[in-house]
Amino acid sequence: MKSGVLNLVLKRLGIAVITLLIVMFAVFFATSMLPGDTASILLGQAATPEAVAGLREAMHLNDPAILRFLLWLVGLLHGDLGTSYANEMPVATLIGGRLVNTMKLAGITTLLSVPLALTLGITAAMLRGSVYDRTVTILSIGVISVPEFMVATLAVLLFAVYLKWLPALSSVNEAHSLTDLVRIYAMPVITLTFVISAQMIRMTRAAVIETLSTPYVEMALLKGASRSRMVLRHALPNALGPIVNAVALSLSYLVGGVIIVETIFNYPGIAKLMVDAVATRDLPLIQSCAMIFCLGYLFLITAADIVAILSNPRLR
Amino acid sequence: MSNLVEVRNLRIEAKTDSGRLVEIIKGVSLDIADGEIVALIGESGSGKTTVALSLMGYARPGCRITGGEINVSGRNMAALSEKERARLRGTDIAYVPQSAAASFNPSSTVMEQVIEVTRIHKLMPPERARQRAVELFRALSLPDPEGIGARYPHQVSGGQLQRLSAAMALIGDPKLVIFDEPTTALDVTTQIDVLKAFKSVMRAGGVAGVYVSHDLAVVAQIADRIVVLKGGEVQETGTTAAILSAAQHPYTRELLAAFEPKPRQAHADADAGTKQLLRIDNVTAGYGAVRADGLPLIRAVDSVSLVVEKGRNLGVIGESGCGKSTLARVIAGIHPAAAGDIVFDGKELQRAARKRSQDQLREMQIVFQYADTALNPAKPVEDIISRPLAFYHRLDRQARSKRVDELLDMVRLPRTLRYRHPSELSGGQKQRVNFARALAAAPKLIICDEITSALDTVVASAVIELLKELQRELGLSYIFISHDLSVVEAICDEIMVMYNGERVEQITPDKVTAPTHPYSKLLFSSVPKLDPTWLDGLVRDPELVSQYGHR
Amino acid sequence: RATNAVAAEPVSGGNFKAAGWSSSTADTLDPAKASLSTDYVRCCSLYNRLTFLDKDGVTQMELAESFDSKDAKTWTVKLRKGVTFHDGKDLTAEDVVFSLKRHLDPAVGSKVAKIAAQMTSFKAVDKSTVEITLADPNADLPTILALHHFMIVADGTTDFSKGNGTGAFVLQTFDPGVRSVVTKNKNYWKSGKPYLDSFEFIAISDDSARVNALLSGDINFAAAINPRAMKLIGGQQGFELSKTTSGNYTDLNIRLDMDPGSKADFVAGMKYLVNREQIVKSALRGLGEIGNDQPVSPANIFHNADVKPKAFDPDKAKFHFQKAGLLGQSIPVIASDAATSSIDMAMIIQAAGAEIGMKLDVQRVPSDGYWDNYWLKAPIHFGNINPRPTPDILFSLLYASNAPWNESQYKSEKFDKLLIEARGSLDQAKRKEIYGQMQAMVSEEAGTIIPAYISNVDALSSKVKGLEANPLGGMMGYAMAEYLWLEA
Amino acid sequence: MTIARATTSRRSFLGHSYSLVGVVAALVILAWTLVAILAPYVIPHSIGDIVDDDYFGPMRQGLWLGSDYLGRDMLSRVLMGARYTVGISLAAVSIACFSGVVLGMIAAVTGGWLDTCLSRFLDAMNSIPSKLFGLVVVAAVGSSIPVLILTLAVIYIPGAYRFARALAVNINTMDFITVARVRGESTVYLIGSEILPNIIRPVLADFGLRFVFIVLLLSGLSFLGLGLQPPLADWGALVRENIGGLPFAAPAVIVPSLAIASLTISVNLLIDNLPQKIRDRDA
Ligand SMILES: Nc1ncnc2c1ncn2[C@@H]1O[C@H](COP(=O)(O)OP(=O)(O)OP(=O)(O)O)[C@@H](O)[C@H]1O
Ligand SMILES: Nc1ncnc2c1ncn2[C@@H]1O[C@H](COP(=O)(O)OP(=O)(O)OP(=O)(O)O)[C@@H](O)[C@H]1O
Ligand SMILES: [Mg+2]
Ligand SMILES: [Mg+2]
Ligand code: NI
């Protein structure tokens, strides 16, 4: 059994590496499809043909793009993410702190939203068709149907501008104490929780409802199990597969999708970095960011797949 | 109040999806005294499971207890709050479900589920509960009583699961145990051990029981009294001896009469130019990793050869887990053989069904053992049965509808059932829908895997009659897998005995009294008799039991 | 309500936090590469220029003590003495020569390479004198060198991440695309300045977030706020607005060398179709001045007030379109968020067109890559031009026949001649006259429609003092850090 | 199961049973669809016309929903916005879910290489940032409403695929699928008639959520220059361009938000309370 799981994990890791390569190439291809290159974009309005040609020469952009891509891949094998075209800093330096920030935000949001969403999803499933269930449905759909930037802006207006309880900006460098930390992260985390919870709530609800009608849950009832025991001990473990998939898909949003939250709260994370990189056609930076997103995504779905398999002894 | 259980005028209604109410239990009353075992017998679909469940104050989804009282040790289960009911379930009243396989949570170990009752009601420390469970496993003659608890449900055979669910019910020392067809998946040799265990446990603890079964011989061994149900009404109640020897009600008599199936008449054209329909040679198949020689690690079927002649039937019997279903799947091409040849109707068949032609697929139909999982839960019965009609025979809508009615009639199902989903059927009803679907294909050979295990004697013998009739009219052949020897005897021209994946003997029905192989001897001597004293008086050859009993 | 803080007694101290509107990983401390307001603000706090433009648009000396030339071709620049870089090195002529010469190297990627190209030779005459020779006479050189890109850096600098300049602040933190913090330069050569202990600059690209951050007290200063937020801030205690009308404009360019711009009547019709008043009123919410299709704004001393804006006249427009035979055809107009307010302007023009049966197909294209892919290229597109200190720069960059950014492909020999004549002349009155004539020419003949000069509004906490408007743009021409102080 | 029983009262009509909530939700959707169809004939002002000197004007006679940031009539813009939000989103989500679910079921039924390749390919697609993807689409094929719909669909196919496949894989191991297989049924029948009916509920729930996501992403793509061109605007874009009115509680930002919420909530409630065909016909 144990070695079976190990084998499975190794196999999945191998497949993940291949997926990563596909993504890297797709991103490369996409980037080279975009009109304009780093030189002309950096020069912006000042991009005269001569100036662009000169800068291209100086930045070694005249080498074929595919060659630069391959060189970057080779560098990657040595743990070198390359140097940004746009500002000549090592990509690792540019990404470093921001990646940590992104992870922090994602981590805190996960800690808050996953338990919340699962609780709401499970309770809604238990009380299916009740007023409570409907309220949860309406609220969760209502909350995601409000655009993210509006939720964030409303939160700022309310908590920062009118009530002055929280700062409007999440300046991570000003966190010196736990209270600071709470104050800084409160609004971004709440906004993101709003955004990602609905999917988890709905999918948890759907999955638990499916398992609640199985004979073994009925059997648990006939053993005198309480409602919570039936759900937590019998229904939930068997609904875990779809639930962890939904959780993984929702959380993957936290890696690359938080651009709006980063913008509004001025939170220096990696999503904005990627947008900047695309805007400047900064291939090494785009590739590195894309790789991080992809790794995050692959990590999550692989973890989800493995949890799903582990939770079902039949698949082990 | 003198009796442990007093049910008065119980009414249970089911609500169909149009909101129409159907009364499925129409005023049932019954009593069970302390320590008494009452058997519920009767027609499949008569409401046995429903009545049994109502004793726990429970009605299946879509059903509702609408009237009457269900007093269990003085409390009306129907009127209690859900919380109070939960307190009684598992401790005062325990339930052994009809389909044990589906009633185990696939994601937790068997032991956890067996001792769960003690956790829920805080009856004893888990350590103590585990010890007790192991004692019960041993009493129920489960193999490896110490280790079996650590397995997951899918690692345990169907017959074993049935016994494990009995252990699950008994661990809370209930005052009343409800057994819903607890031995349907057991071969007769195992059944004996289990029945003995039930009897001793119940007798020792003074436990009362409700025993739902279609098997009159089994009921005869275990029950003190018998309640006969039909169409949601009690037909007759009486002590076991009285019912068996002097039944009053015509339906009961019918049931009893049907218990002794008419033995198969020698085939009219038995000798007239028999032709081979199916021949398999040295087929080997199994599960697990494939070894270097191309054979699987675990061999469930080991070099089995057999022949089925046109218009003749082959019975396959043997212990639970001996490879009967696997053999059926191999022939049908669902589980391609690792070695061996299959010749059907003169032509060599591909091992995998995928590669066989549509006609070949149609001509050989298989009826799966577990009707629960073989029916698509999302489709109504009529869609399920009419699909082969549309697929193989391209019948139009009207013709299909007509044929569905005919098929339902053939398997003794009311026509109104056609609109229901499988979840709204009783165990035996599902089994018959499953069979009707195979008939719809109009095949030459039907592989029947336990198609009567959930049927009462009347319906079962009707189905057997149907099989014979079809055979006469259309020259069909059957491979008949069953644990029920009398049914096999009734229909089969040849009987193959399997043991541990191998074919140990092939005999003809008229010779069942004199099998040559020792395992066959043990098997045939274990068939229960309608005589209530049979079990207590049974003496088996201890050597045989130790050699072929449960490992 | 656009209050300018009246000079009170400045106080020293305080940490100042300001937010601009854009930032990116391409943020740089290399003045030659500076391209966004963020870069300008940072460079202004770290470096000095030889000259700068004061609030009235008059060129003042900064690191230079004097600019002298007899023929406007060879210029002698005397440098201020006693100026040191942050690393302690003295400012010398070599530094100036290095700083200016860099722009000619294509590898540097200077934004002003084209303008710098007229400087053909540099000579460090002595430690504090530099001689600059131009290809052709240009009286505006002192003003040209007031551009933000011509900041003076230390000789031989290749790594600009230290921000080593002579400016009022010393770099503490710089995180491209995120923020920068600079602290007071104790040895600053302008005595008493700066007042602030530290100056932090971030960018909040979301308009309302920027305003909200100011209102919640997270920052002291929000640059370039949306005009629609004025109502909000104006109604609040403790906040003020500062309005600057500089020469910034968003223009609609119709290329004269392509269809449909090659039909003169189409261009004429479009000029009548643009409802300038409505653009100022609705798109800019009053924060702008009506323009008359030429680039020299009223803030500039050379502005010709006699060139009147064309009145909105759909009938005349219809007449011209009919004459051009284009009425009823669908004409694509490219707009993008990259060019401020261009989408709103396009919609206003489109709506006016719809009234007279002129179908304008407004195409919103991504701001990403806009300048590269559409600007100057599409037959009809929007541009956005930042303020430039002199008409010469504007005309030679945008309208001369060989101008690199000739937005409408306007070609006029007469115009080119006038441009060179004015450039070489040291006679202010004559230049004003020539520039006036040129303004009239482009207004009438070029394919560029400049409906309005866009004002910039910065919002700030009332505690911030010392802010004055500057023709080079908001935030006192991006140089505010040095001049502001925080009321105790 | 007592604990998972719908308690809604249902009414029947034309061989189907309906719940009240479902009917109300369907009516809301129907109303918006009608608005979408009729909008051009009923809007009081042209959506590009500036009719108010003020901006973020309040609700008042003539401008029933106030004015937007440019002073245009909000009522007209919201009514016209329904066309794009309802039409484009529904088209896109249908394409996305249809292709995703069909591919997912095919992968689950077929298994083997096809499954692996398809899964990896779609995983890879899912990890390409949608902004990059959008830009590439604009650059490669330009911008039009069909392109916008396809882009939205392509962005959401991998998610729908993953979810449907996860569900279908479980069903695929059931005996009744084996029964159909040995009957010789085609893949099309297997996925359409045997698997789909068993996963339809979660698939529809997923459809509802994806619909919400697409409604929101729609405006994001418009801002990338993909699809809707000014002065046309979908509801998300209306919220976005008028977000500056939020501190003033301007109807210009609140009304389109409510419109989005009413539509998306209705779609999801309808999915939870779909009319059910009544099988029982022997009443
Ligand atoms: N939800 C439902 N709607 C309508 N009828 C139902 C529903 N559930 C069960 N029934 C019917 O109720 C009757 C009693 O079912 P029950 O399961 O109690 O039968 P049973 O006696 O246990 O039969 P078997 O021996 O076949 O298991 C059957 O005829 C069945 O078709
Ligand atoms: N999927 C599987 N993987 C591994 N072993 C299996 C699998 N299915 C069946 N087996 C094993 O193969 C053997 C034969 O199983 P099979 O189902 O053919 O038994 P059977 O004779 O039909 O028993 P029963 O009478 O209980 O239905 C058993 O020992 C069983 O444990
Ligand atoms: Mg039953
Ligand atoms: Mg079997
Ligand atoms: Ni039986």
PDB file of C-alpha atoms in Angstrom, chain C residues 208 227-229 231-232 278 281-283 285 337 343-344 347-348 350-351 355 362-366 368 374, chain D residues 48-50 52-56 69-72 131 135 138 222-225 228-231 243 247-248:
ATOM      1  CA  SER C 208     -10.639  55.344  -6.157  1.00  0.00           C
ATOM      2  CA  PRO C 227     -11.997  64.676 -11.539  1.00  0.00           C
ATOM      3  CA  ARG C 228     -15.109  62.877 -10.313  1.00  0.00           C
ATOM      4  CA  ALA C 229     -13.535  62.378  -6.925  1.00  0.00           C
ATOM      5  CA  LYS C 231     -16.752  66.313  -5.139  1.00  0.00           C
ATOM      6  CA  LEU C 232     -15.803  63.795  -2.514  1.00  0.00           C
ATOM      7  CA  GLN C 278     -18.661  68.835 -23.970  1.00  0.00           C
ATOM      8  CA  LYS C 281     -17.409  69.409 -19.353  1.00  0.00           C
ATOM      9  CA  SER C 282     -18.243  65.709 -19.439  1.00  0.00           C
ATOM     10  CA  ALA C 283     -15.081  63.772 -20.081  1.00  0.00           C
ATOM     11  CA  ARG C 285     -15.408  67.329 -15.667  1.00  0.00           C
ATOM     12  CA  ASP C 337      -7.040  53.422 -21.860  1.00  0.00           C
ATOM     13  CA  ILE C 343     -12.264  56.442 -24.871  1.00  0.00           C
ATOM     14  CA  ASP C 344     -14.583  59.018 -23.365  1.00  0.00           C
ATOM     15  CA  MET C 347     -17.571  58.208 -27.431  1.00  0.00           C
ATOM     16  CA  ILE C 348     -18.514  61.869 -27.367  1.00  0.00           C
ATOM     17  CA  GLN C 350     -19.025  59.071 -31.923  1.00  0.00           C
ATOM     18  CA  ALA C 351     -22.339  60.209 -30.462  1.00  0.00           C
ATOM     19  CA  GLU C 355     -26.567  62.415 -35.051  1.00  0.00           C
ATOM     20  CA  VAL C 362     -14.703  53.210 -31.910  1.00  0.00           C
ATOM     21  CA  GLN C 363     -12.324  50.362 -31.243  1.00  0.00           C
ATOM     22  CA  ARG C 364     -10.987  50.027 -27.752  1.00  0.00           C
ATOM     23  CA  VAL C 365      -7.618  48.310 -27.921  1.00  0.00           C
ATOM     24  CA  PRO C 366      -5.462  47.043 -25.041  1.00  0.00           C
ATOM     25  CA  ASP C 368      -0.706  46.999 -23.216  1.00  0.00           C
ATOM     26  CA  TYR C 374      -1.358  51.615 -32.771  1.00  0.00           C
TER      27      TYR C 374
ATOM     28  CA  GLY D  48     -23.894  57.064 -26.162  1.00  0.00           C
ATOM     29  CA  ASP D  49     -25.754  60.334 -25.638  1.00  0.00           C
ATOM     30  CA  ILE D  50     -24.755  62.603 -22.845  1.00  0.00           C
ATOM     31  CA  ASP D  52     -27.015  65.079 -18.043  1.00  0.00           C
ATOM     32  CA  ASP D  53     -24.606  67.871 -17.299  1.00  0.00           C
ATOM     33  CA  ASP D  54     -23.997  66.305 -13.942  1.00  0.00           C
ATOM     34  CA  TYR D  55     -22.340  62.956 -13.421  1.00  0.00           C
ATOM     35  CA  PHE D  56     -23.441  60.102 -11.154  1.00  0.00           C
ATOM     36  CA  TYR D  69     -19.846  59.075 -15.032  1.00  0.00           C
ATOM     37  CA  LEU D  70     -20.165  60.905 -18.329  1.00  0.00           C
ATOM     38  CA  GLY D  71     -23.738  61.982 -17.739  1.00  0.00           C
ATOM     39  CA  ARG D  72     -25.328  59.301 -19.920  1.00  0.00           C
ATOM     40  CA  LYS D 131      -4.758  38.082 -19.178  1.00  0.00           C
ATOM     41  CA  LEU D 135      -3.884  39.620 -25.127  1.00  0.00           C
ATOM     42  CA  VAL D 138      -6.577  40.088 -29.505  1.00  0.00           C
ATOM     43  CA  SER D 222     -13.622  44.174 -22.555  1.00  0.00           C
ATOM     44  CA  PHE D 223     -11.049  46.275 -20.797  1.00  0.00           C
ATOM     45  CA  LEU D 224      -8.325  44.331 -22.534  1.00  0.00           C
ATOM     46  CA  GLY D 225      -9.957  45.448 -25.728  1.00  0.00           C
ATOM     47  CA  LEU D 228     -17.505  44.789 -26.656  1.00  0.00           C
ATOM     48  CA  GLN D 229     -16.611  48.182 -28.004  1.00  0.00           C
ATOM     49  CA  PRO D 230     -17.666  51.514 -26.566  1.00  0.00           C
ATOM     50  CA  PRO D 231     -20.218  52.804 -26.023  1.00  0.00           C
ATOM     51  CA  ILE D 243     -16.951  52.571  -9.542  1.00  0.00           C
ATOM     52  CA  PRO D 247     -18.692  56.871  -2.274  1.00  0.00           C
ATOM     53  CA  PHE D 248     -21.741  58.809  -3.462  1.00  0.00           C
TER      54      PHE D 248
END
